[in-house]
Short mmCIF file of the C-alpha atoms (twelve columns), coordinates in Angstrom:
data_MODEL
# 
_entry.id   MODEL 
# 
loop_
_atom_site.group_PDB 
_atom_site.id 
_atom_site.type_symbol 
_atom_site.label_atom_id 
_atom_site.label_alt_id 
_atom_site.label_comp_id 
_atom_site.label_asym_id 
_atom_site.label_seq_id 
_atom_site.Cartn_x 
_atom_site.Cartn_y 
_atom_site.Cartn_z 
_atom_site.pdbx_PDB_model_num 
ATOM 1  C CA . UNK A 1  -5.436  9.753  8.354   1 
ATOM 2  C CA . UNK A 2  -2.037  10.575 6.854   1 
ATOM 3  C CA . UNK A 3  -0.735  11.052 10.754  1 
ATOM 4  C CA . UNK A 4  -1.863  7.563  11.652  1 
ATOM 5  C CA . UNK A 5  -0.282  6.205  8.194   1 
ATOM 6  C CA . UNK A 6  3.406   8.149  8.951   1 
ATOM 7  C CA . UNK A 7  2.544   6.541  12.702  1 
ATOM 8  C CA . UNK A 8  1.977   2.860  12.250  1 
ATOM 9  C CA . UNK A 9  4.459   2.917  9.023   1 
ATOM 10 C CA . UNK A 10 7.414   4.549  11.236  1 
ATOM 11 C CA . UNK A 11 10.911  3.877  9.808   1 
ATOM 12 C CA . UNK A 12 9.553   2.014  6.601   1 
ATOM 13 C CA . UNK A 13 7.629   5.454  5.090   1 
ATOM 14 C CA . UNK A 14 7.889   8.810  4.531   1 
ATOM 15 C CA . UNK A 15 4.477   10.758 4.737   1 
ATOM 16 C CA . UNK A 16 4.860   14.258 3.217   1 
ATOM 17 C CA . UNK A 17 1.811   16.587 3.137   1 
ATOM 18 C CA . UNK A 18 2.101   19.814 0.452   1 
ATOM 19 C CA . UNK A 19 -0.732  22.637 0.858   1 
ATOM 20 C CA . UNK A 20 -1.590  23.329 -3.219  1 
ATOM 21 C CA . UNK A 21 -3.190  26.586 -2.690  1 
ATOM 22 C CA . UNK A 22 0.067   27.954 -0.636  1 
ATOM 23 C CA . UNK A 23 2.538   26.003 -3.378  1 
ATOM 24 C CA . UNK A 24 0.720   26.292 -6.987  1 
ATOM 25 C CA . UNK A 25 3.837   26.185 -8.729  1 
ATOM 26 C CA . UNK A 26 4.153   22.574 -7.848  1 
ATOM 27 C CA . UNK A 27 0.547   22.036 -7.872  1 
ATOM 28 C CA . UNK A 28 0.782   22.721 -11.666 1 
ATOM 29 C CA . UNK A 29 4.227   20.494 -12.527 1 
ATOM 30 C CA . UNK A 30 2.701   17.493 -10.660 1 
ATOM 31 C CA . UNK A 31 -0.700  18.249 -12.498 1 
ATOM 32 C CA . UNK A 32 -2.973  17.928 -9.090  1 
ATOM 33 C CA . UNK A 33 -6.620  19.089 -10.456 1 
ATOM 34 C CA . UNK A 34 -8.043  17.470 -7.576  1 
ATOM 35 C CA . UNK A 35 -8.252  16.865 -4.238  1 
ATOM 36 C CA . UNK A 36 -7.055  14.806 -2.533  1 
ATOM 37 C CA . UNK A 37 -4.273  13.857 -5.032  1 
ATOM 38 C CA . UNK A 38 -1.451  11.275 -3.156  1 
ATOM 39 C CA . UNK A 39 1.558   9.763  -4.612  1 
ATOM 40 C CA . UNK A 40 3.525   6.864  -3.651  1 
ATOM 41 C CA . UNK A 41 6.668   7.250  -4.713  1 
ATOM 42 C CA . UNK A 42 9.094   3.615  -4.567  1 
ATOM 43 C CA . UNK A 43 12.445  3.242  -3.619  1 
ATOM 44 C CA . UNK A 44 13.143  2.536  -7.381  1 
ATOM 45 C CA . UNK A 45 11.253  5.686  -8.909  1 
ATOM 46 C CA . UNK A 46 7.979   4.259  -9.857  1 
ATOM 47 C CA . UNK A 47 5.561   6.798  -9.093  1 
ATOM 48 C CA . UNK A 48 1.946   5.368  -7.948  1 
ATOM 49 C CA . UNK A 49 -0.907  8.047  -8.172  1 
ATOM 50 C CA . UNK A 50 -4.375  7.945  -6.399  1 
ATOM 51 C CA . UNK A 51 -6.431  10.682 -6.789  1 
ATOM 52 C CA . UNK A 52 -9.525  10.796 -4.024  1 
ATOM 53 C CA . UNK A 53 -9.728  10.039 -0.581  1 
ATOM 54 C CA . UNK A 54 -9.662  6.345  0.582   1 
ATOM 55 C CA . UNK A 55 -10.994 4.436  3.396   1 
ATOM 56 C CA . UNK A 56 -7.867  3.903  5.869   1 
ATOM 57 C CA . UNK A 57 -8.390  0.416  5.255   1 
ATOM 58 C CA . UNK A 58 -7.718  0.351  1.244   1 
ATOM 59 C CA . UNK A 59 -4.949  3.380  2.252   1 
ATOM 60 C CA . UNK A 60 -2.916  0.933  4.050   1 
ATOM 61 C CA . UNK A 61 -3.444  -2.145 1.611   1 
ATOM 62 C CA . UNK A 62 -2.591  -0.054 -1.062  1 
ATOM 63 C CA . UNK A 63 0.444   1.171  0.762   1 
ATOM 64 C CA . UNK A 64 1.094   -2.906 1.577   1 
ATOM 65 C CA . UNK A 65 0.954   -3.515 -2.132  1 
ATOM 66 C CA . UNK A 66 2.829   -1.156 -3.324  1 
ATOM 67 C CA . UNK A 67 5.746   -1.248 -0.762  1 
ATOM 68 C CA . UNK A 68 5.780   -5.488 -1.636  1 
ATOM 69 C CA . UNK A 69 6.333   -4.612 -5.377  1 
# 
């Protein structure tokens, strides 16, 4: 799903991907207790967390919504 998101969002998104159990460290400082954990980070610093997987339908509105804010 997050392939097909980085696809069809090309030049307008960055899709980064983090394995927890290799990279705890972070794990911990971002407080991720479950997963899937995403963040969408905006180009101003606001920091949007969903915790859970999505259908790809409410991913991409979601992503719409926040990228129009």
């Amino acid at each position: 799903m997050l392939k097909r998101l980085a696809h069809e969002y090309e030049g307008r998104l960055k899709v980064l991907k983090v394995d927890v159990d290799k990279n705890m460290a972070l794990a911990e400082a971002a407080r991720i207790q479950s997963v899937p954990t995403m963040f969408f980070i905006t180009k101003d610093g606001r920091i949007v967390r969903q915790i859970g997987l999505l259908p790809y339908s409410e991913l991409t509105a979601k992503t719409e919504t926040i990228m129009s804010e």
